[in-house]
mmCIF file of C-alpha atoms and ligand atoms in Angstrom:
data_model
loop_
_atom_site.group_PDB
_atom_site.id
_atom_site.type_symbol
_atom_site.label_atom_id
_atom_site.label_comp_id
_atom_site.label_asym_id
_atom_site.label_seq_id
_atom_site.Cartn_x
_atom_site.Cartn_y
_atom_site.Cartn_z
ATOM 1 C CA UNK A 1 0.000 0.000 0.000
ATOM 2 C CA UNK A 2 1.365 3.424 -0.924
ATOM 3 C CA UNK A 3 1.521 5.875 1.997
ATOM 4 C CA UNK A 4 -0.109 9.223 1.442
ATOM 5 C CA UNK A 5 2.178 12.253 1.049
ATOM 6 C CA UNK A 6 0.767 14.046 4.136
ATOM 7 C CA UNK A 7 1.727 11.053 6.299
ATOM 8 C CA UNK A 8 5.206 10.951 4.746
ATOM 9 C CA UNK A 9 5.876 14.595 5.678
ATOM 10 C CA UNK A 10 4.407 14.087 9.152
ATOM 11 C CA UNK A 11 6.518 10.977 9.664
ATOM 12 C CA UNK A 12 9.692 12.836 8.708
ATOM 13 C CA UNK A 13 8.807 15.765 10.983
ATOM 14 C CA UNK A 14 8.186 13.446 13.951
ATOM 15 C CA UNK A 15 11.470 11.552 13.399
ATOM 16 C CA UNK A 16 13.473 14.786 12.968
ATOM 17 C CA UNK A 17 12.047 16.566 16.001
ATOM 18 C CA UNK A 18 12.212 13.469 18.250
ATOM 19 C CA UNK A 19 15.860 12.994 17.217
ATOM 20 C CA UNK A 20 16.674 16.625 18.039
ATOM 21 C CA UNK A 21 15.067 16.297 21.472
ATOM 22 C CA UNK A 22 16.877 13.005 22.186
ATOM 23 C CA UNK A 23 20.290 14.658 21.725
ATOM 24 C CA UNK A 24 19.772 16.821 24.828
ATOM 25 C CA UNK A 25 21.143 14.772 27.752
ATOM 26 C CA UNK A 26 18.305 15.758 30.031
ATOM 27 C CA UNK A 27 19.098 13.711 33.154
ATOM 28 C CA UNK A 28 18.223 15.028 36.601
ATOM 29 C CA UNK A 29 21.799 16.026 37.456
ATOM 30 C CA UNK A 30 22.355 17.972 34.259
ATOM 31 C CA UNK A 31 20.749 21.400 34.866
ATOM 32 C CA UNK A 32 22.417 23.041 31.851
ATOM 33 C CA UNK A 33 20.855 20.482 29.453
ATOM 34 C CA UNK A 34 17.458 20.841 31.167
ATOM 35 C CA UNK A 35 17.696 24.585 30.585
ATOM 36 C CA UNK A 36 18.890 24.120 26.978
ATOM 37 C CA UNK A 37 15.966 21.878 26.045
ATOM 38 C CA UNK A 38 13.512 24.319 27.651
ATOM 39 C CA UNK A 39 15.056 27.140 25.561
ATOM 40 C CA UNK A 40 14.856 24.976 22.441
ATOM 41 C CA UNK A 41 11.169 24.191 22.999
ATOM 42 C CA UNK A 42 10.497 27.882 23.673
ATOM 43 C CA UNK A 43 12.148 28.910 20.390
ATOM 44 C CA UNK A 44 10.136 26.284 18.461
ATOM 45 C CA UNK A 45 6.968 28.383 18.829
ATOM 46 C CA UNK A 46 6.470 31.701 17.049
ATOM 47 C CA UNK A 47 5.835 34.426 19.653
ATOM 48 C CA UNK A 48 3.350 35.992 17.199
ATOM 49 C CA UNK A 49 1.075 32.959 17.404
ATOM 50 C CA UNK A 50 1.847 31.490 20.824
ATOM 51 C CA UNK A 51 2.269 32.620 24.383
ATOM 52 C CA UNK A 52 5.178 30.736 25.963
ATOM 53 C CA UNK A 53 5.747 31.030 29.693
ATOM 54 C CA UNK A 54 9.016 29.523 30.833
ATOM 55 C CA UNK A 55 10.058 29.337 34.468
ATOM 56 C CA UNK A 56 12.273 27.368 36.825
ATOM 57 C CA UNK A 57 11.709 26.097 40.346
ATOM 58 C CA UNK A 58 14.695 24.528 42.112
ATOM 59 C CA UNK A 59 16.531 24.456 38.770
ATOM 60 C CA UNK A 60 13.755 22.427 37.124
ATOM 61 C CA UNK A 61 12.458 24.208 34.040
ATOM 62 C CA UNK A 62 8.861 24.129 32.895
ATOM 63 C CA UNK A 63 6.963 25.666 29.994
ATOM 64 C CA UNK A 64 3.327 26.499 29.462
ATOM 65 C CA UNK A 65 2.487 27.083 25.808
ATOM 66 C CA UNK A 66 -0.896 28.225 24.562
ATOM 67 C CA UNK A 67 -2.111 29.844 21.344
ATOM 68 C CA UNK A 68 -2.307 33.647 21.721
ATOM 69 C CA UNK A 69 -5.614 34.709 23.256
ATOM 70 C CA UNK A 70 -6.341 31.286 24.783
ATOM 71 C CA UNK A 71 -5.606 31.169 28.499
ATOM 72 C CA UNK A 72 -7.820 28.228 29.469
ATOM 73 C CA UNK A 73 -7.363 25.448 26.920
ATOM 74 C CA UNK A 74 -9.933 22.643 26.679
ATOM 75 C CA UNK A 75 -7.281 20.053 25.924
ATOM 76 C CA UNK A 76 -3.991 20.186 27.783
ATOM 77 C CA UNK A 77 -1.133 18.025 26.536
ATOM 78 C CA UNK A 78 1.257 17.046 29.302
ATOM 79 C CA UNK A 79 4.871 16.096 28.583
ATOM 80 C CA UNK A 80 8.196 15.753 30.332
ATOM 81 C CA UNK A 81 11.563 16.406 28.717
ATOM 82 C CA UNK A 82 13.716 14.699 31.373
ATOM 83 C CA UNK A 83 14.958 11.133 31.054
ATOM 84 C CA UNK A 84 16.660 8.616 33.316
ATOM 85 C CA UNK A 85 20.462 8.243 33.206
ATOM 86 C CA UNK A 86 22.132 6.546 30.259
ATOM 87 C CA UNK A 87 25.536 6.232 28.574
ATOM 88 C CA UNK A 88 26.552 9.034 26.161
ATOM 89 C CA UNK A 89 26.047 6.748 23.154
ATOM 90 C CA UNK A 90 22.381 6.284 24.088
ATOM 91 C CA UNK A 91 21.729 9.960 23.358
ATOM 92 C CA UNK A 92 22.463 9.421 19.667
ATOM 93 C CA UNK A 93 19.217 8.403 17.927
ATOM 94 C CA UNK A 94 19.418 5.345 15.659
ATOM 95 C CA UNK A 95 16.716 4.394 13.184
ATOM 96 C CA UNK A 96 16.250 0.720 12.342
ATOM 97 C CA UNK A 97 13.293 -0.057 10.104
ATOM 98 C CA UNK A 98 10.158 1.318 11.737
ATOM 99 C CA UNK A 99 11.853 1.874 15.124
ATOM 100 C CA UNK A 100 13.821 4.744 16.591
ATOM 101 C CA UNK A 101 16.273 3.717 19.318
ATOM 102 C CA UNK A 102 17.736 5.967 22.068
ATOM 103 C CA UNK A 103 17.294 6.964 25.696
ATOM 104 C CA UNK A 104 14.014 8.852 25.873
ATOM 105 C CA UNK A 105 12.775 7.703 22.451
ATOM 106 C CA UNK A 106 9.701 6.106 24.080
ATOM 107 C CA UNK A 107 9.726 7.881 27.460
ATOM 108 C CA UNK A 108 8.893 10.406 26.193
ATOM 109 C CA UNK A 109 10.621 12.531 23.606
ATOM 110 C CA UNK A 110 8.542 11.063 20.776
ATOM 111 C CA UNK A 111 5.410 12.026 22.722
ATOM 112 C CA UNK A 112 6.864 15.478 23.324
ATOM 113 C CA UNK A 113 7.632 15.909 19.617
ATOM 114 C CA UNK A 114 4.076 14.840 18.720
ATOM 115 C CA UNK A 115 2.595 17.351 21.191
ATOM 116 C CA UNK A 116 4.853 20.199 19.990
ATOM 117 C CA UNK A 117 3.997 19.577 16.317
ATOM 118 C CA UNK A 118 0.294 19.242 17.091
ATOM 119 C CA UNK A 119 0.190 22.546 18.923
ATOM 120 C CA UNK A 120 2.264 24.353 16.301
ATOM 121 C CA UNK A 121 -0.061 23.121 13.544
ATOM 122 C CA UNK A 122 -3.199 24.233 15.445
ATOM 123 C CA UNK A 123 -2.549 27.845 16.463
ATOM 124 C CA UNK A 124 -6.271 28.667 16.522
ATOM 125 C CA UNK A 125 -7.490 25.786 18.704
ATOM 126 C CA UNK A 126 -8.180 25.701 22.444
ATOM 127 C CA UNK A 127 -5.228 23.415 23.073
ATOM 128 C CA UNK A 128 -2.254 23.934 25.360
ATOM 129 C CA UNK A 129 0.997 22.190 26.210
ATOM 130 C CA UNK A 130 2.808 21.825 29.499
ATOM 131 C CA UNK A 131 6.390 20.577 29.424
ATOM 132 C CA UNK A 132 8.223 19.790 32.659
ATOM 133 C CA UNK A 133 11.731 18.518 33.394
ATOM 134 C CA UNK A 134 11.278 16.685 36.703
ATOM 135 C CA UNK A 135 8.759 13.906 36.016
ATOM 136 C CA UNK A 136 11.256 11.108 36.533
ATOM 137 C CA UNK A 137 11.965 12.360 40.056
ATOM 138 C CA UNK A 138 8.372 12.952 41.172
ATOM 139 C CA UNK A 139 7.165 16.130 39.428
ATOM 140 C CA UNK A 140 7.117 18.235 42.585
ATOM 141 C CA UNK A 141 8.612 21.338 40.928
ATOM 142 C CA UNK A 142 6.771 21.027 37.626
ATOM 143 C CA UNK A 143 3.372 19.385 37.142
ATOM 144 C CA UNK A 144 2.363 19.659 40.785
ATOM 145 C CA UNK A 145 2.835 23.438 40.716
ATOM 146 C CA UNK A 146 1.142 23.885 37.339
ATOM 147 C CA UNK A 147 -1.823 21.602 38.042
ATOM 148 C CA UNK A 148 -3.127 24.123 40.549
ATOM 149 C CA UNK A 149 -3.326 26.806 37.825
ATOM 150 C CA UNK A 150 -5.314 24.968 35.153
ATOM 151 C CA UNK A 151 -8.650 23.202 34.988
ATOM 152 C CA UNK A 152 -8.939 21.960 31.408
ATOM 153 C CA UNK A 153 -11.674 19.523 30.302
ATOM 154 C CA UNK A 154 -9.115 16.948 29.342
ATOM 155 C CA UNK A 155 -5.452 16.272 30.138
ATOM 156 C CA UNK A 156 -3.580 13.884 27.857
ATOM 157 C CA UNK A 157 -0.039 12.915 28.780
ATOM 158 C CA UNK A 158 1.423 11.733 25.479
ATOM 159 C CA UNK A 159 3.434 8.960 27.138
ATOM 160 C CA UNK A 160 3.916 5.714 25.226
ATOM 161 C CA UNK A 161 0.851 3.532 25.792
ATOM 162 C CA UNK A 162 0.812 1.143 22.815
ATOM 163 C CA UNK A 163 -1.970 3.262 21.247
ATOM 164 C CA UNK A 164 -4.218 2.324 24.184
ATOM 165 C CA UNK A 165 -5.608 4.733 26.779
ATOM 166 C CA UNK A 166 -4.280 4.499 30.329
ATOM 167 C CA UNK A 167 -7.245 5.546 32.472
ATOM 168 C CA UNK A 168 -5.976 4.787 35.960
ATOM 169 C CA UNK A 169 -2.792 4.566 37.990
ATOM 170 C CA UNK A 170 -2.315 3.323 41.533
ATOM 171 C CA UNK A 171 -1.803 5.749 44.403
ATOM 172 C CA UNK A 172 1.129 5.427 46.770
ATOM 173 C CA UNK A 173 2.073 5.779 50.388
ATOM 174 C CA UNK A 174 5.597 5.773 51.852
ATOM 175 C CA UNK A 175 5.838 4.918 55.535
ATOM 176 C CA UNK A 176 8.730 4.896 58.001
ATOM 177 C CA UNK A 177 8.348 2.841 61.182
ATOM 178 C CA UNK A 178 10.771 3.089 64.113
ATOM 179 C CA UNK A 179 10.521 0.587 66.973
ATOM 180 C CA UNK A 180 12.015 1.240 70.408
ATOM 181 C CA UNK A 181 12.836 -1.849 72.483
ATOM 182 C CA UNK A 182 15.270 -2.652 75.273
ATOM 183 C CA UNK A 183 18.839 -3.841 74.791
ATOM 184 C CA UNK A 184 20.454 -6.762 76.654
ATOM 185 C CA UNK A 185 22.861 -9.660 76.033
ATOM 186 C CA UNK A 186 21.583 -12.124 73.453
ATOM 187 C CA UNK A 187 22.180 -15.084 75.778
ATOM 188 C CA UNK A 188 19.290 -13.838 77.956
ATOM 189 C CA UNK A 189 16.888 -12.257 75.462
ATOM 190 C CA UNK A 190 14.037 -12.376 78.001
ATOM 191 C CA UNK A 191 15.712 -9.501 79.795
ATOM 192 C CA UNK A 192 15.195 -7.121 76.878
ATOM 193 C CA UNK A 193 12.786 -6.326 74.036
ATOM 194 C CA UNK A 194 14.051 -6.926 70.510
ATOM 195 C CA UNK A 195 13.090 -3.886 68.369
ATOM 196 C CA UNK A 196 13.690 -5.823 65.110
ATOM 197 C CA UNK A 197 11.230 -8.522 66.241
ATOM 198 C CA UNK A 198 8.698 -5.811 67.022
ATOM 199 C CA UNK A 199 8.871 -4.528 63.424
ATOM 200 C CA UNK A 200 8.808 -8.022 61.920
ATOM 201 C CA UNK A 201 5.684 -8.848 63.950
ATOM 202 C CA UNK A 202 3.995 -5.624 62.792
ATOM 203 C CA UNK A 203 5.014 -6.298 59.184
ATOM 204 C CA UNK A 204 3.589 -9.833 59.239
ATOM 205 C CA UNK A 205 0.375 -8.467 60.724
ATOM 206 C CA UNK A 206 0.115 -5.972 57.846
ATOM 207 C CA UNK A 207 0.815 -8.728 55.328
ATOM 208 C CA UNK A 208 -2.463 -10.363 56.361
ATOM 209 C CA UNK A 209 -4.302 -7.351 54.872
ATOM 210 C CA UNK A 210 -1.852 -6.609 52.030
ATOM 211 C CA UNK A 211 -0.649 -10.041 50.906
ATOM 212 C CA UNK A 212 2.329 -10.628 48.616
ATOM 213 C CA UNK A 213 1.441 -10.295 44.953
ATOM 214 C CA UNK A 214 3.362 -12.707 42.735
ATOM 215 C CA UNK A 215 2.055 -11.711 39.311
ATOM 216 C CA UNK A 216 0.685 -8.548 37.716
ATOM 217 C CA UNK A 217 -2.805 -7.889 38.994
ATOM 218 C CA UNK A 218 -4.856 -4.872 40.035
ATOM 219 C CA UNK A 219 -4.528 -5.022 43.825
ATOM 220 C CA UNK A 220 -2.684 -3.328 46.679
ATOM 221 C CA UNK A 221 1.022 -4.113 47.002
ATOM 222 C CA UNK A 222 3.543 -3.526 49.781
ATOM 223 C CA UNK A 223 7.327 -3.405 49.410
ATOM 224 C CA UNK A 224 9.707 -3.480 52.346
ATOM 225 C CA UNK A 225 12.355 -1.209 50.846
ATOM 226 C CA UNK A 226 14.592 -0.680 53.841
ATOM 227 C CA UNK A 227 15.090 -2.447 57.171
ATOM 228 C CA UNK A 228 17.884 -1.976 59.666
ATOM 229 C CA UNK A 229 18.559 -2.832 63.298
ATOM 230 C CA UNK A 230 21.443 -3.733 65.576
ATOM 231 C CA UNK A 231 25.208 -4.035 65.142
ATOM 232 C CA UNK A 232 26.203 -7.328 66.644
ATOM 233 C CA UNK A 233 24.753 -10.869 66.820
ATOM 234 C CA UNK A 234 25.159 -11.057 70.600
ATOM 235 C CA UNK A 235 23.213 -7.878 71.425
ATOM 236 C CA UNK A 236 19.424 -7.550 71.423
ATOM 237 C CA UNK A 237 18.816 -4.356 69.408
ATOM 238 C CA UNK A 238 16.905 -1.586 71.163
ATOM 239 C CA UNK A 239 16.019 0.296 67.970
ATOM 240 C CA UNK A 240 14.923 -0.779 64.487
ATOM 241 C CA UNK A 241 13.697 1.013 61.398
ATOM 242 C CA UNK A 242 11.795 -0.032 58.300
ATOM 243 C CA UNK A 243 10.505 1.884 55.297
ATOM 244 C CA UNK A 244 7.531 0.621 53.299
ATOM 245 C CA UNK A 245 6.116 1.503 49.890
ATOM 246 C CA UNK A 246 2.403 0.710 49.542
ATOM 247 C CA UNK A 247 0.582 1.057 46.201
ATOM 248 C CA UNK A 248 -3.186 1.110 46.419
ATOM 249 C CA UNK A 249 -6.164 0.770 44.084
ATOM 250 C CA UNK A 250 -9.580 2.456 44.086
ATOM 251 C CA UNK A 251 -10.895 -0.314 46.378
ATOM 252 C CA UNK A 252 -8.602 1.064 49.060
ATOM 253 C CA UNK A 253 -7.445 4.523 50.167
ATOM 254 C CA UNK A 254 -4.691 6.239 52.131
ATOM 255 C CA UNK A 255 -6.973 6.251 55.204
ATOM 256 C CA UNK A 256 -7.620 2.495 54.898
ATOM 257 C CA UNK A 257 -3.897 1.702 54.575
ATOM 258 C CA UNK A 258 -3.117 3.886 57.604
ATOM 259 C CA UNK A 259 -5.833 2.009 59.483
ATOM 260 C CA UNK A 260 -4.112 -1.320 58.694
ATOM 261 C CA UNK A 261 -0.789 0.062 59.967
ATOM 262 C CA UNK A 262 -2.355 1.501 63.110
ATOM 263 C CA UNK A 263 -3.884 -1.874 63.936
ATOM 264 C CA UNK A 264 -0.538 -3.620 63.360
ATOM 265 C CA UNK A 265 1.378 -1.359 65.776
ATOM 266 C CA UNK A 266 -1.342 -1.060 68.407
ATOM 267 C CA UNK A 267 0.064 -1.366 71.942
ATOM 268 C CA UNK A 268 3.651 -1.518 70.618
ATOM 269 C CA UNK A 269 6.308 1.162 71.013
ATOM 270 C CA UNK A 270 6.512 1.823 67.271
ATOM 271 C CA UNK A 271 6.483 5.311 65.792
ATOM 272 C CA UNK A 272 4.879 5.670 62.341
ATOM 273 C CA UNK A 273 5.642 8.571 59.985
ATOM 274 C CA UNK A 274 4.222 9.228 56.499
ATOM 275 C CA UNK A 275 7.159 10.065 54.213
ATOM 276 C CA UNK A 276 5.082 10.599 51.103
ATOM 277 C CA UNK A 277 1.631 10.043 49.636
ATOM 278 C CA UNK A 278 0.119 10.416 46.192
ATOM 279 C CA UNK A 279 -3.459 10.118 45.052
ATOM 280 C CA UNK A 280 -4.491 7.754 42.287
ATOM 281 C CA UNK A 281 -5.059 8.830 38.716
ATOM 282 C CA UNK A 282 -8.682 7.903 38.255
ATOM 283 C CA UNK A 283 -11.533 8.746 35.855
ATOM 284 C CA UNK A 284 -15.287 8.438 35.891
ATOM 285 C CA UNK A 285 -16.807 5.428 34.156
ATOM 286 C CA UNK A 286 -18.171 6.414 30.713
ATOM 287 C CA UNK A 287 -16.142 9.623 30.634
ATOM 288 C CA UNK A 288 -17.171 11.537 27.482
ATOM 289 C CA UNK A 289 -13.693 12.903 26.680
ATOM 290 C CA UNK A 290 -12.138 9.455 26.927
ATOM 291 C CA UNK A 291 -14.860 7.946 24.732
ATOM 292 C CA UNK A 292 -14.239 10.671 22.140
ATOM 293 C CA UNK A 293 -10.478 10.074 22.209
ATOM 294 C CA UNK A 294 -11.239 6.369 21.742
ATOM 295 C CA UNK A 295 -13.229 7.170 18.606
ATOM 296 C CA UNK A 296 -10.335 9.280 17.241
ATOM 297 C CA UNK A 297 -7.807 6.511 17.946
ATOM 298 C CA UNK A 298 -9.991 3.911 16.232
ATOM 299 C CA UNK A 299 -10.136 6.169 13.178
ATOM 300 C CA UNK A 300 -6.368 6.779 13.089
ATOM 301 C CA UNK A 301 -5.123 3.342 14.140
ATOM 302 C CA UNK A 302 -7.789 1.143 12.584
ATOM 303 C CA UNK A 303 -8.632 -0.559 15.876
ATOM 304 C CA UNK A 304 -10.401 0.316 19.093
ATOM 305 C CA UNK A 305 -8.017 1.182 21.954
ATOM 306 C CA UNK A 306 -8.066 -0.771 25.203
ATOM 307 C CA UNK A 307 -8.675 1.140 28.422
ATOM 308 C CA UNK A 308 -5.743 0.094 30.601
ATOM 309 C CA UNK A 309 -4.230 0.732 34.022
ATOM 310 C CA UNK A 310 -0.661 1.328 35.254
ATOM 311 C CA UNK A 311 0.938 0.240 38.504
ATOM 312 C CA UNK A 312 3.343 3.207 38.649
ATOM 313 C CA UNK A 313 2.546 6.883 39.128
ATOM 314 C CA UNK A 314 3.022 9.658 36.562
ATOM 315 C CA UNK A 315 2.623 13.446 36.496
ATOM 316 C CA UNK A 316 -0.940 13.028 35.214
ATOM 317 C CA UNK A 317 -2.055 12.183 38.787
ATOM 318 C CA UNK A 318 -1.799 15.868 39.730
ATOM 319 C CA UNK A 319 -4.750 16.657 37.438
ATOM 320 C CA UNK A 320 -6.875 13.717 38.571
ATOM 321 C CA UNK A 321 -10.188 14.672 40.153
ATOM 322 C CA UNK A 322 -10.647 17.992 38.380
ATOM 323 C CA UNK A 323 -10.118 17.015 34.727
ATOM 324 C CA UNK A 324 -10.509 13.856 32.699
ATOM 325 C CA UNK A 325 -6.963 12.704 32.627
ATOM 326 C CA UNK A 326 -5.220 9.902 30.687
ATOM 327 C CA UNK A 327 -2.028 8.747 29.063
ATOM 328 C CA UNK A 328 -2.069 8.056 25.356
ATOM 329 C CA UNK A 329 0.856 7.638 23.011
ATOM 330 C CA UNK A 330 2.850 5.443 20.647
ATOM 331 C CA UNK A 331 4.157 1.897 20.984
ATOM 332 C CA UNK A 332 7.370 1.863 22.992
ATOM 333 C CA UNK A 333 9.720 -0.769 24.419
ATOM 334 C CA UNK A 334 12.444 -1.071 27.050
ATOM 335 C CA UNK A 335 11.577 2.008 29.111
ATOM 336 C CA UNK A 336 14.401 3.133 31.423
ATOM 337 C CA UNK A 337 16.546 0.321 29.985
ATOM 338 C CA UNK A 338 18.957 -0.584 27.209
ATOM 339 C CA UNK A 339 17.603 -0.545 23.648
ATOM 340 C CA UNK A 340 14.730 1.794 24.504
ATOM 341 C CA UNK A 341 12.814 2.390 21.287
ATOM 342 C CA UNK A 342 9.616 3.798 19.842
ATOM 343 C CA UNK A 343 7.639 2.559 16.862
ATOM 344 C CA UNK A 344 7.531 5.335 14.289
ATOM 345 C CA UNK A 345 4.270 4.364 12.532
ATOM 346 C CA UNK A 346 2.504 4.304 15.892
ATOM 347 C CA UNK A 347 3.839 7.814 16.601
ATOM 348 C CA UNK A 348 2.264 9.006 13.331
ATOM 349 C CA UNK A 349 -1.037 7.354 14.364
ATOM 350 C CA UNK A 350 -0.843 9.034 17.772
ATOM 351 C CA UNK A 351 -0.492 12.406 16.076
ATOM 352 C CA UNK A 352 -3.395 11.702 13.696
ATOM 353 C CA UNK A 353 -5.696 10.612 16.525
ATOM 354 C CA UNK A 354 -4.938 13.730 18.553
ATOM 355 C CA UNK A 355 -5.328 15.925 15.455
ATOM 356 C CA UNK A 356 -8.802 14.450 14.922
ATOM 357 C CA UNK A 357 -9.667 15.115 18.585
ATOM 358 C CA UNK A 358 -8.467 18.729 18.378
ATOM 359 C CA UNK A 359 -10.292 19.367 15.093
ATOM 360 C CA UNK A 360 -13.641 18.189 16.489
ATOM 361 C CA UNK A 361 -13.433 19.269 20.129
ATOM 362 C CA UNK A 362 -11.156 22.270 20.687
HETATM 363 ZN ZN1 LIG B 401 7.536 9.288 31.157
#
């Protein structure tokens, strides 16, 4: 089948812009590259047609780009320009057949290129673009700050999603627990209270409510990420610490998880501190914006998208609750790993689907 000339130009533009973006080594400890890519994105948009606001918080640069005269876009595209660490050679894009290989090709410089081109080609539509440079480290200086300033109908993070629509992500809770016991010689443990045992008992109690999950499934999980106590085998430790990471679904909540922990430490000398918490990304059932995006994807990709869920958290969670909010993007592989790559045809289909959405709805 011969490809149509519009698609050929679009395909070349996506490959060229993605490749340019990949060459910036935008890792968290490289503030000059984070600034350079923000400047590059800024200069991509004509100031006559677009308002570009660029700012930095704690050295993390963000941009808000909207067509002139449109301050409250209906559709907000959400992208991050930072990537996780990689060797220098991984910042040189390599095309093999229908795939583009490099750090950030899938996560998410192809998605960023698609969003930039889409906005540039639609200067009269109620569409905006937010680009941040701290998503990989939690988004606290980028999306979290910006989410409080916008209430669009629909937020689409153009992250790779295999041309499906990610409609929910788990929430998370980080907990530190410190047990205080009583030290003594290990030959007469009855004279003391072992703080490590206290934490292990509490942990096993919690496991009854949050059991180990051995294969991918949509349920709460708990990871014991850090545990430490004692210095010597012949001393009963009087202090112990553990740090837990709990991921929860819509059947649970932060309050419910805290309730489980409270029950597990009841009557024990264990201090509990919340180190971090994040809400879920969640949407209403039968959300109109998501259904409409689904129609546009079916038209562009020739098949209906699946509505899927993700175990990890992304910047989109900051918009959850006030806007419909999803992730939708091309087919990608090997995220955060060697041989990361994005499928080029799927990137073209992503663009076409979003163009259809913008044409009809913005
Ligand atoms: Zn990402």
